[in-house]
Amino acid sequence: MTPGARPDGASALCVVDLRTWILDIPLIRPHKFATAEMDTQAVLLVRLEVEDGTVGWGEGVVPGGPWWGGESIEGMEVLVNRYLAPQVIGHDVLGVEALALRLAKVAGGAPFARAGVEMAAWDAAGRALGVPVHQLLGGRHRDRLPVTWAMGAEPADVLVAEAQHLLDTGRHGSFKLKMGAMPAEQDVLRVAKVAEAIGDRARISVDLNGSWDEHAARRWLPVLAEAGVTLVEQPLPAAHTGGLASLRDNSSLAIMADESVWTASDAIRIAQDRSADAFALKIAKSGGIRSVRQVAAVAEAAGIGCYGGTTIETSLGTAASAHVFSSTASLDWGTELFGPLILADDITNEPAVYRDGNLLMQAGPGFGVTIDEDKVAKYGRV
Ligand code: MN
């Protein structure tokens, strides 16, 4: 069989070109995590062209550097161009499942890089067939997605003012606060102040990014619950799923796994150990749309809730996430697809549209989003 030929003998739609750019896009304000702070977001933009002239776009992103998962934007560029592109060029773009497996075979440990390439293939497949990607995934359950606003690790008064403004203007009804950048006691008092000020008007969740140990979690989670926080994301390091199970047994807070759940195999283990009430789904950490849907399938089978997470994507990656999360049957915890709201500029011709705390889905084939090439020139790294 020649490369690109299909086993059923049908004519293939082969990929003929793959290109990448690194873009550095400023944020509207610095965003602080437990161990990193970012004031620009770097994006690896992937452009894939098919033999009939169809173009698909994808993006690889990590949240503000390699601290989260070990991959960097610069490393991803090398992986994509040197190792992943040869797996894609000459192959049928309509066979995205097979393409995803080929990518996993050459760079299994680099899900963020693989996700950018696979995303471009889904977009090209949808565009070549003239259908939105959610239809390739079996169709969507909803055309708008609730969006939690993620707050940085700033002092309480700054966060209360920010939250009150967003509530008063009807822009968000739920908030996620980053924790872990300061000693636990000080951090908990800061968050408790915010929860007490706005907890009756909004859902408050917190994300520790794995920065506590079990003792700190036993000591402080009840204080957060008492103040009105309802969900805690990844209080313990990724590998400590046994500890998550014991916190789950002993806390009224919902426990969400993020760094602990990358793949369907992780999801099965967590489901068996009863370590989480909810999974944060992210296309990037799972290595693409095929794999994140497997995580969602395990969640559905195990009765675990799903949450549409972000690695701070542009309107392109946000649209891709919206296609996946809208076609996920149960999305009990909503999403945090706020990327385009925290980026100071948009690189697409169809910027993400938000209304009353929801992300509205774009119409059109693929992800419904095209790239503004002037913005690529403006933000492209030279
Ligand atoms: Mn998280």
mmCIF file of C-alpha atoms and ligand atoms in Angstrom:
data_model
loop_
_atom_site.group_PDB
_atom_site.id
_atom_site.type_symbol
_atom_site.label_atom_id
_atom_site.label_comp_id
_atom_site.label_asym_id
_atom_site.label_seq_id
_atom_site.Cartn_x
_atom_site.Cartn_y
_atom_site.Cartn_z
ATOM 1 C CA MET A 1 0.000 0.000 0.000
ATOM 2 C CA THR A 2 1.458 3.363 -0.970
ATOM 3 C CA PRO A 3 1.648 6.036 1.726
ATOM 4 C CA GLY A 4 -1.721 7.757 1.981
ATOM 5 C CA ALA A 5 -3.668 5.010 0.251
ATOM 6 C CA ARG A 6 -6.681 3.797 2.165
ATOM 7 C CA PRO A 7 -7.214 0.130 2.969
ATOM 8 C CA ASP A 8 -10.702 0.287 1.431
ATOM 9 C CA GLY A 9 -9.203 1.479 -1.858
ATOM 10 C CA ALA A 10 -10.981 4.836 -1.717
ATOM 11 C CA SER A 11 -8.959 7.824 -2.842
ATOM 12 C CA ALA A 12 -7.038 9.387 -0.004
ATOM 13 C CA LEU A 13 -6.813 13.065 0.874
ATOM 14 C CA CYS A 14 -3.122 13.325 1.560
ATOM 15 C CA VAL A 15 -1.327 15.901 3.656
ATOM 16 C CA VAL A 16 1.209 17.693 1.461
ATOM 17 C CA ASP A 17 2.649 20.356 3.775
ATOM 18 C CA LEU A 18 3.069 21.147 7.479
ATOM 19 C CA ARG A 19 4.454 24.425 8.869
ATOM 20 C CA THR A 20 4.805 25.963 12.306
ATOM 21 C CA TRP A 21 5.280 29.379 13.886
ATOM 22 C CA ILE A 22 5.953 30.344 17.500
ATOM 23 C CA LEU A 23 3.837 33.349 18.491
ATOM 24 C CA ASP A 24 4.293 35.360 21.709
ATOM 25 C CA ILE A 25 0.976 36.966 22.648
ATOM 26 C CA PRO A 26 0.770 39.424 25.574
ATOM 27 C CA LEU A 27 -1.765 38.920 28.405
ATOM 28 C CA ILE A 28 -4.059 41.666 29.708
ATOM 29 C CA ARG A 29 -2.559 41.103 33.199
ATOM 30 C CA PRO A 30 0.082 38.788 34.654
ATOM 31 C CA HIS A 31 -1.283 35.314 35.564
ATOM 32 C CA LYS A 32 0.316 33.706 38.599
ATOM 33 C CA PHE A 33 0.427 29.963 39.299
ATOM 34 C CA ALA A 34 1.843 28.106 42.318
ATOM 35 C CA THR A 35 5.329 28.002 40.789
ATOM 36 C CA ALA A 36 5.291 30.250 37.718
ATOM 37 C CA GLU A 37 4.058 33.610 36.524
ATOM 38 C CA MET A 38 3.306 34.540 32.933
ATOM 39 C CA ASP A 39 2.725 37.878 31.192
ATOM 40 C CA THR A 40 2.784 36.509 27.637
ATOM 41 C CA GLN A 41 1.569 33.203 26.275
ATOM 42 C CA ALA A 42 3.656 31.400 23.670
ATOM 43 C CA VAL A 43 1.709 29.407 21.076
ATOM 44 C CA LEU A 44 3.027 26.911 18.526
ATOM 45 C CA LEU A 45 0.778 27.434 15.535
ATOM 46 C CA VAL A 46 0.539 24.455 13.159
ATOM 47 C CA ARG A 47 -0.652 24.825 9.560
ATOM 48 C CA LEU A 48 -1.371 21.674 7.633
ATOM 49 C CA GLU A 49 -2.251 21.600 3.927
ATOM 50 C CA VAL A 50 -3.996 18.818 2.065
ATOM 51 C CA GLU A 51 -3.587 17.927 -1.621
ATOM 52 C CA ASP A 52 -6.935 19.500 -2.617
ATOM 53 C CA GLY A 53 -5.763 22.843 -1.136
ATOM 54 C CA THR A 54 -7.675 22.520 2.143
ATOM 55 C CA VAL A 55 -5.820 24.084 5.086
ATOM 56 C CA GLY A 56 -6.225 23.053 8.740
ATOM 57 C CA TRP A 57 -4.913 24.913 11.796
ATOM 58 C CA GLY A 58 -3.901 23.646 15.202
ATOM 59 C CA GLU A 59 -2.035 25.030 18.182
ATOM 60 C CA GLY A 60 0.260 23.565 20.767
ATOM 61 C CA VAL A 61 0.325 25.413 24.099
ATOM 62 C CA VAL A 62 1.645 24.839 27.585
ATOM 63 C CA PRO A 63 0.439 26.988 30.493
ATOM 64 C CA GLY A 64 3.226 29.553 30.794
ATOM 65 C CA GLY A 65 6.263 27.271 30.344
ATOM 66 C CA PRO A 66 7.549 23.763 31.043
ATOM 67 C CA TRP A 67 6.680 23.747 34.780
ATOM 68 C CA TRP A 68 3.313 22.033 34.220
ATOM 69 C CA GLY A 69 4.188 19.037 32.083
ATOM 70 C CA GLY A 70 7.855 19.234 31.085
ATOM 71 C CA GLU A 71 7.314 20.331 27.484
ATOM 72 C CA SER A 72 8.350 23.793 26.252
ATOM 73 C CA ILE A 73 7.162 25.666 23.204
ATOM 74 C CA GLU A 74 10.678 25.610 21.717
ATOM 75 C CA GLY A 75 11.039 21.857 22.255
ATOM 76 C CA MET A 76 7.620 21.274 20.728
ATOM 77 C CA GLU A 77 8.668 23.100 17.573
ATOM 78 C CA VAL A 78 11.622 20.751 17.086
ATOM 79 C CA LEU A 79 9.519 17.655 17.807
ATOM 80 C CA VAL A 80 6.789 18.711 15.400
ATOM 81 C CA ASN A 81 9.024 19.648 12.486
ATOM 82 C CA ARG A 82 11.668 16.968 12.806
ATOM 83 C CA TYR A 83 9.743 13.961 14.127
ATOM 84 C CA LEU A 84 5.971 14.424 13.764
ATOM 85 C CA ALA A 85 5.695 16.111 10.338
ATOM 86 C CA PRO A 86 7.200 13.083 8.510
ATOM 87 C CA GLN A 87 4.496 10.905 10.155
ATOM 88 C CA VAL A 88 1.758 13.113 8.735
ATOM 89 C CA ILE A 89 2.930 14.149 5.266
ATOM 90 C CA GLY A 90 1.702 11.749 2.606
ATOM 91 C CA HIS A 91 -1.017 10.304 4.814
ATOM 92 C CA ASP A 92 -4.782 10.533 4.598
ATOM 93 C CA VAL A 93 -6.055 13.432 6.699
ATOM 94 C CA LEU A 94 -9.497 11.824 6.948
ATOM 95 C CA GLY A 95 -7.915 8.984 8.915
ATOM 96 C CA VAL A 96 -7.280 11.109 12.001
ATOM 97 C CA GLU A 97 -7.448 8.159 14.412
ATOM 98 C CA ALA A 98 -4.658 6.372 12.539
ATOM 99 C CA LEU A 99 -2.642 9.601 12.341
ATOM 100 C CA ALA A 100 -2.995 10.107 16.101
ATOM 101 C CA LEU A 101 -1.655 6.599 16.734
ATOM 102 C CA ARG A 102 1.324 7.215 14.429
ATOM 103 C CA LEU A 103 2.144 10.402 16.365
ATOM 104 C CA ALA A 104 1.883 8.558 19.690
ATOM 105 C CA LYS A 105 4.323 5.914 18.434
ATOM 106 C CA VAL A 106 7.080 8.448 17.692
ATOM 107 C CA ALA A 107 6.552 10.909 20.571
ATOM 108 C CA GLY A 108 4.375 9.201 23.193
ATOM 109 C CA GLY A 109 5.840 11.276 26.031
ATOM 110 C CA ALA A 110 5.183 14.618 24.320
ATOM 111 C CA PRO A 111 1.390 15.006 24.379
ATOM 112 C CA PHE A 112 1.399 18.805 24.059
ATOM 113 C CA ALA A 113 3.352 18.691 20.770
ATOM 114 C CA ARG A 114 1.230 15.848 19.404
ATOM 115 C CA ALA A 115 -1.984 17.666 20.297
ATOM 116 C CA GLY A 116 -1.098 20.670 18.115
ATOM 117 C CA VAL A 117 -0.564 18.485 15.044
ATOM 118 C CA GLU A 118 -3.598 16.266 15.653
ATOM 119 C CA MET A 119 -5.753 19.403 16.123
ATOM 120 C CA ALA A 120 -4.711 20.701 12.684
ATOM 121 C CA ALA A 121 -5.613 17.303 11.179
ATOM 122 C CA TRP A 122 -9.140 17.376 12.692
ATOM 123 C CA ASP A 123 -9.634 20.927 11.384
ATOM 124 C CA ALA A 124 -8.448 19.958 7.887
ATOM 125 C CA ALA A 125 -10.638 16.823 7.899
ATOM 126 C CA GLY A 126 -13.713 18.860 8.855
ATOM 127 C CA ARG A 127 -12.954 21.517 6.244
ATOM 128 C CA ALA A 128 -12.305 18.950 3.502
ATOM 129 C CA LEU A 129 -15.699 17.355 4.231
ATOM 130 C CA GLY A 130 -17.436 20.713 4.829
ATOM 131 C CA VAL A 131 -18.616 19.819 8.361
ATOM 132 C CA PRO A 132 -17.857 21.125 11.857
ATOM 133 C CA VAL A 133 -15.507 18.924 13.892
ATOM 134 C CA HIS A 134 -18.182 18.261 16.538
ATOM 135 C CA GLN A 135 -20.114 16.381 13.836
ATOM 136 C CA LEU A 136 -17.075 14.213 13.159
ATOM 137 C CA LEU A 137 -17.151 13.470 16.909
ATOM 138 C CA GLY A 138 -20.774 12.346 16.817
ATOM 139 C CA GLY A 139 -22.509 15.695 17.298
ATOM 140 C CA ARG A 140 -22.807 18.190 20.105
ATOM 141 C CA HIS A 141 -25.093 18.235 23.137
ATOM 142 C CA ARG A 142 -24.998 22.030 23.563
ATOM 143 C CA ASP A 143 -24.011 25.110 21.537
ATOM 144 C CA ARG A 144 -22.757 27.226 24.458
ATOM 145 C CA LEU A 145 -20.453 26.392 27.341
ATOM 146 C CA PRO A 146 -20.401 27.960 30.815
ATOM 147 C CA VAL A 147 -17.022 29.573 31.544
ATOM 148 C CA THR A 148 -15.429 29.854 34.983
ATOM 149 C CA TRP A 149 -13.110 32.835 35.325
ATOM 150 C CA ALA A 150 -9.694 31.777 36.613
ATOM 151 C CA MET A 151 -8.063 34.236 38.986
ATOM 152 C CA GLY A 152 -4.349 34.551 39.680
ATOM 153 C CA ALA A 153 -2.668 34.367 43.076
ATOM 154 C CA GLU A 154 -3.248 38.059 43.925
ATOM 155 C CA PRO A 155 -4.247 39.546 47.328
ATOM 156 C CA ALA A 156 -7.871 39.133 48.484
ATOM 157 C CA ASP A 157 -8.983 42.741 47.967
ATOM 158 C CA VAL A 158 -7.791 42.715 44.332
ATOM 159 C CA LEU A 159 -9.641 39.445 43.664
ATOM 160 C CA VAL A 160 -12.870 40.526 45.402
ATOM 161 C CA ALA A 161 -12.961 43.725 43.332
ATOM 162 C CA GLU A 162 -12.301 41.761 40.128
ATOM 163 C CA ALA A 163 -14.991 39.166 40.955
ATOM 164 C CA GLN A 164 -17.576 41.754 41.988
ATOM 165 C CA HIS A 165 -17.049 43.651 38.755
ATOM 166 C CA LEU A 166 -17.483 40.457 36.688
ATOM 167 C CA LEU A 167 -20.615 39.476 38.649
ATOM 168 C CA ASP A 168 -22.151 42.967 38.414
ATOM 169 C CA THR A 169 -21.615 43.066 34.649
ATOM 170 C CA GLY A 170 -23.034 39.512 34.280
ATOM 171 C CA ARG A 171 -19.847 38.229 32.705
ATOM 172 C CA HIS A 172 -19.086 35.246 34.974
ATOM 173 C CA GLY A 173 -20.939 33.397 37.717
ATOM 174 C CA SER A 174 -18.157 31.127 38.872
ATOM 175 C CA PHE A 175 -14.510 31.604 39.781
ATOM 176 C CA LYS A 176 -11.411 29.482 40.192
ATOM 177 C CA LEU A 177 -8.589 30.769 42.356
ATOM 178 C CA LYS A 178 -5.006 29.675 41.962
ATOM 179 C CA MET A 179 -3.316 28.738 45.269
ATOM 180 C CA GLY A 180 0.057 27.436 46.369
ATOM 181 C CA ALA A 181 2.296 30.457 45.691
ATOM 182 C CA MET A 182 2.586 31.340 49.417
ATOM 183 C CA PRO A 183 2.549 29.590 52.819
ATOM 184 C CA ALA A 184 -0.690 27.611 53.299
ATOM 185 C CA GLU A 185 -2.086 29.597 56.243
ATOM 186 C CA GLN A 186 -1.692 32.959 54.510
ATOM 187 C CA ASP A 187 -3.033 31.499 51.252
ATOM 188 C CA VAL A 188 -6.110 30.012 52.933
ATOM 189 C CA LEU A 189 -6.921 33.256 54.769
ATOM 190 C CA ARG A 190 -6.653 35.123 51.439
ATOM 191 C CA VAL A 191 -9.000 32.727 49.632
ATOM 192 C CA ALA A 192 -11.402 32.459 52.582
ATOM 193 C CA LYS A 193 -11.827 36.264 52.445
ATOM 194 C CA VAL A 194 -12.753 36.070 48.758
ATOM 195 C CA ALA A 195 -15.135 33.128 49.309
ATOM 196 C CA GLU A 196 -16.821 34.887 52.217
ATOM 197 C CA ALA A 197 -17.244 38.083 50.171
ATOM 198 C CA ILE A 198 -18.732 36.520 47.034
ATOM 199 C CA GLY A 199 -19.451 32.835 47.842
ATOM 200 C CA ASP A 200 -23.200 33.397 48.073
ATOM 201 C CA ARG A 201 -23.253 34.930 44.570
ATOM 202 C CA ALA A 202 -20.865 32.600 42.757
ATOM 203 C CA ARG A 203 -19.316 29.120 42.792
ATOM 204 C CA ILE A 204 -15.759 29.268 44.133
ATOM 205 C CA SER A 205 -13.207 26.581 43.365
ATOM 206 C CA VAL A 206 -9.460 26.510 44.034
ATOM 207 C CA ASP A 207 -6.496 24.944 42.217
ATOM 208 C CA LEU A 208 -3.394 24.011 44.218
ATOM 209 C CA ASN A 209 -1.492 22.595 41.206
ATOM 210 C CA GLY A 210 -0.280 19.815 43.490
ATOM 211 C CA SER A 211 1.486 22.066 45.971
ATOM 212 C CA TRP A 212 0.175 20.739 49.326
ATOM 213 C CA ASP A 213 0.982 17.569 51.207
ATOM 214 C CA GLU A 214 -1.677 15.435 52.865
ATOM 215 C CA HIS A 215 -1.218 17.002 56.260
ATOM 216 C CA ALA A 216 -1.697 20.541 54.912
ATOM 217 C CA ALA A 217 -4.755 19.372 52.983
ATOM 218 C CA ARG A 218 -6.291 17.710 56.071
ATOM 219 C CA ARG A 219 -5.645 20.865 58.070
ATOM 220 C CA TRP A 220 -6.850 23.465 55.553
ATOM 221 C CA LEU A 221 -9.530 21.959 53.298
ATOM 222 C CA PRO A 222 -12.174 22.145 56.074
ATOM 223 C CA VAL A 223 -11.408 25.877 56.499
ATOM 224 C CA LEU A 224 -11.901 26.445 52.760
ATOM 225 C CA ALA A 225 -15.143 24.427 52.817
ATOM 226 C CA GLU A 226 -16.406 26.437 55.784
ATOM 227 C CA ALA A 227 -15.666 29.706 53.933
ATOM 228 C CA GLY A 228 -17.801 28.596 50.966
ATOM 229 C CA VAL A 229 -15.342 26.949 48.546
ATOM 230 C CA THR A 230 -17.045 23.989 46.832
ATOM 231 C CA LEU A 231 -14.314 22.269 44.817
ATOM 232 C CA VAL A 232 -10.556 21.765 45.118
ATOM 233 C CA GLU A 233 -8.444 20.907 42.087
ATOM 234 C CA GLN A 234 -5.273 18.837 42.472
ATOM 235 C CA PRO A 235 -4.450 19.631 46.124
ATOM 236 C CA LEU A 236 -1.700 16.938 46.161
ATOM 237 C CA PRO A 237 1.095 16.123 43.670
ATOM 238 C CA ALA A 238 0.134 14.187 40.543
ATOM 239 C CA ALA A 239 1.350 10.792 41.758
ATOM 240 C CA HIS A 240 -0.399 10.973 45.170
ATOM 241 C CA THR A 241 -3.736 9.584 44.053
ATOM 242 C CA GLY A 242 -4.008 7.460 47.213
ATOM 243 C CA GLY A 243 -3.916 10.678 49.206
ATOM 244 C CA LEU A 244 -6.615 12.178 46.979
ATOM 245 C CA ALA A 245 -8.810 9.153 47.723
ATOM 246 C CA SER A 246 -8.448 9.662 51.447
ATOM 247 C CA LEU A 247 -9.169 13.418 51.177
ATOM 248 C CA ARG A 248 -12.230 12.574 49.114
ATOM 249 C CA ASP A 249 -13.485 10.229 51.848
ATOM 250 C CA ASN A 250 -13.024 12.861 54.525
ATOM 251 C CA SER A 251 -13.989 16.175 52.937
ATOM 252 C CA SER A 252 -17.228 17.778 51.841
ATOM 253 C CA LEU A 253 -15.325 19.491 49.006
ATOM 254 C CA ALA A 254 -15.458 17.940 45.552
ATOM 255 C CA ILE A 255 -11.970 16.714 44.560
ATOM 256 C CA MET A 256 -10.895 17.330 40.953
ATOM 257 C CA ALA A 257 -7.932 15.588 39.324
ATOM 258 C CA ASP A 258 -5.941 17.569 36.767
ATOM 259 C CA GLU A 259 -2.183 16.793 36.876
ATOM 260 C CA SER A 260 -3.127 13.227 38.002
ATOM 261 C CA VAL A 261 -5.147 12.445 34.858
ATOM 262 C CA TRP A 262 -3.501 12.717 31.445
ATOM 263 C CA THR A 263 -4.616 9.533 29.704
ATOM 264 C CA ALA A 264 -7.442 7.003 29.785
ATOM 265 C CA SER A 265 -5.120 4.664 31.711
ATOM 266 C CA ASP A 266 -4.736 7.319 34.442
ATOM 267 C CA ALA A 267 -8.502 7.792 34.396
ATOM 268 C CA ILE A 268 -9.147 4.061 34.893
ATOM 269 C CA ARG A 269 -6.733 3.948 37.852
ATOM 270 C CA ILE A 270 -8.346 6.982 39.508
ATOM 271 C CA ALA A 271 -11.816 5.549 38.920
ATOM 272 C CA GLN A 272 -10.775 2.220 40.499
ATOM 273 C CA ASP A 273 -9.158 3.980 43.469
ATOM 274 C CA ARG A 274 -12.114 6.360 43.855
ATOM 275 C CA SER A 275 -9.634 9.271 44.027
ATOM 276 C CA ALA A 276 -11.660 12.013 42.339
ATOM 277 C CA ASP A 277 -15.159 13.385 41.887
ATOM 278 C CA ALA A 278 -14.226 15.186 38.681
ATOM 279 C CA PHE A 279 -11.627 15.220 35.893
ATOM 280 C CA ALA A 280 -10.203 18.363 34.271
ATOM 281 C CA LEU A 281 -10.167 17.511 30.557
ATOM 282 C CA LYS A 282 -7.521 19.209 28.391
ATOM 283 C CA ILE A 283 -6.790 18.375 24.767
ATOM 284 C CA ALA A 284 -3.116 19.278 25.195
ATOM 285 C CA LYS A 285 -2.138 17.144 28.199
ATOM 286 C CA SER A 286 -3.942 14.117 26.762
ATOM 287 C CA GLY A 287 -2.092 14.371 23.450
ATOM 288 C CA GLY A 288 -5.070 15.330 21.332
ATOM 289 C CA ILE A 289 -8.782 15.064 20.777
ATOM 290 C CA ARG A 290 -8.813 11.283 20.300
ATOM 291 C CA SER A 291 -7.164 10.714 23.661
ATOM 292 C CA VAL A 292 -9.062 13.336 25.702
ATOM 293 C CA ARG A 293 -12.325 11.787 24.510
ATOM 294 C CA GLN A 294 -11.132 8.464 25.906
ATOM 295 C CA VAL A 295 -10.606 10.143 29.295
ATOM 296 C CA ALA A 296 -14.147 11.547 29.070
ATOM 297 C CA ALA A 297 -15.472 8.082 28.182
ATOM 298 C CA VAL A 298 -13.890 6.568 31.300
ATOM 299 C CA ALA A 299 -15.377 9.399 33.368
ATOM 300 C CA GLU A 300 -18.823 8.711 31.961
ATOM 301 C CA ALA A 301 -18.521 4.970 32.570
ATOM 302 C CA ALA A 302 -17.276 5.522 36.144
ATOM 303 C CA GLY A 303 -19.759 8.231 37.109
ATOM 304 C CA ILE A 304 -17.019 10.870 37.459
ATOM 305 C CA GLY A 305 -17.855 14.471 36.511
ATOM 306 C CA CYS A 306 -16.076 16.329 33.697
ATOM 307 C CA TYR A 307 -14.733 19.878 33.543
ATOM 308 C CA GLY A 308 -13.461 21.536 30.371
ATOM 309 C CA GLY A 309 -9.979 22.718 31.305
ATOM 310 C CA THR A 310 -7.593 25.137 29.612
ATOM 311 C CA THR A 311 -3.883 25.493 28.984
ATOM 312 C CA ILE A 312 -4.588 29.142 28.002
ATOM 313 C CA GLU A 313 -5.393 28.758 24.316
ATOM 314 C CA THR A 314 -6.103 31.397 21.671
ATOM 315 C CA SER A 315 -9.517 31.546 19.980
ATOM 316 C CA LEU A 316 -8.301 28.640 17.787
ATOM 317 C CA GLY A 317 -7.485 26.196 20.596
ATOM 318 C CA THR A 318 -10.521 27.447 22.509
ATOM 319 C CA ALA A 319 -12.757 26.631 19.527
ATOM 320 C CA ALA A 320 -11.176 23.169 19.286
ATOM 321 C CA SER A 321 -11.865 22.629 23.001
ATOM 322 C CA ALA A 322 -15.438 23.827 22.531
ATOM 323 C CA HIS A 323 -16.009 21.222 19.802
ATOM 324 C CA VAL A 324 -14.781 18.493 22.150
ATOM 325 C CA PHE A 325 -16.508 19.683 25.324
ATOM 326 C CA SER A 326 -19.807 20.384 23.562
ATOM 327 C CA SER A 327 -19.797 16.787 22.322
ATOM 328 C CA THR A 328 -18.959 15.403 25.798
ATOM 329 C CA ALA A 329 -22.250 14.025 27.143
ATOM 330 C CA SER A 330 -21.894 15.147 30.713
ATOM 331 C CA LEU A 331 -19.984 18.339 31.535
ATOM 332 C CA ASP A 332 -21.192 18.726 35.126
ATOM 333 C CA TRP A 333 -18.555 21.267 36.165
ATOM 334 C CA GLY A 334 -18.668 23.528 33.086
ATOM 335 C CA THR A 335 -15.442 24.879 31.577
ATOM 336 C CA GLU A 336 -12.637 27.365 32.141
ATOM 337 C CA LEU A 337 -12.194 28.327 28.477
ATOM 338 C CA PHE A 338 -11.157 31.893 29.301
ATOM 339 C CA GLY A 339 -7.955 31.939 27.196
ATOM 340 C CA PRO A 340 -9.127 34.538 24.635
ATOM 341 C CA LEU A 341 -10.309 36.789 27.491
ATOM 342 C CA ILE A 342 -6.890 36.962 29.126
ATOM 343 C CA LEU A 343 -4.921 37.350 25.870
ATOM 344 C CA ALA A 344 -4.538 41.008 24.885
ATOM 345 C CA ASP A 345 -5.041 40.303 21.165
ATOM 346 C CA ASP A 346 -6.696 37.687 18.978
ATOM 347 C CA ILE A 347 -4.902 35.879 16.146
ATOM 348 C CA THR A 348 -8.058 34.639 14.401
ATOM 349 C CA ASN A 349 -10.554 36.203 12.006
ATOM 350 C CA GLU A 350 -13.348 34.797 14.218
ATOM 351 C CA PRO A 351 -12.517 35.815 17.817
ATOM 352 C CA ALA A 352 -14.221 33.768 20.554
ATOM 353 C CA VAL A 353 -17.654 35.158 21.491
ATOM 354 C CA TYR A 354 -18.740 35.237 25.147
ATOM 355 C CA ARG A 355 -22.205 36.104 26.433
ATOM 356 C CA ASP A 356 -23.623 36.009 29.975
ATOM 357 C CA GLY A 357 -20.795 33.822 31.266
ATOM 358 C CA ASN A 358 -20.943 31.423 28.296
ATOM 359 C CA LEU A 359 -18.676 30.740 25.336
ATOM 360 C CA LEU A 360 -20.800 30.602 22.170
ATOM 361 C CA MET A 361 -19.727 28.169 19.452
ATOM 362 C CA GLN A 362 -18.775 29.413 15.994
ATOM 363 C CA ALA A 363 -20.508 28.030 12.917
ATOM 364 C CA GLY A 364 -18.587 26.743 9.912
ATOM 365 C CA PRO A 365 -16.493 23.739 8.899
ATOM 366 C CA GLY A 366 -13.568 22.440 10.938
ATOM 367 C CA PHE A 367 -13.308 24.425 14.154
ATOM 368 C CA GLY A 368 -15.003 27.405 12.453
ATOM 369 C CA VAL A 369 -11.923 29.579 12.980
ATOM 370 C CA THR A 370 -9.321 30.881 10.513
ATOM 371 C CA ILE A 371 -5.994 32.548 11.260
ATOM 372 C CA ASP A 372 -5.288 36.230 10.625
ATOM 373 C CA GLU A 373 -1.905 36.067 8.901
ATOM 374 C CA ASP A 374 -1.110 39.705 9.794
ATOM 375 C CA LYS A 375 -1.241 38.655 13.457
ATOM 376 C CA VAL A 376 1.105 35.775 12.723
ATOM 377 C CA ALA A 377 3.565 38.313 11.303
ATOM 378 C CA LYS A 378 3.022 40.662 14.259
ATOM 379 C CA TYR A 379 3.511 38.116 17.067
ATOM 380 C CA GLY A 380 5.751 35.611 15.297
ATOM 381 C CA ARG A 381 9.068 34.985 17.063
ATOM 382 C CA VAL A 382 12.047 35.820 14.843
HETATM 383 MN MN MN B 1 -5.387 22.720 37.131
#
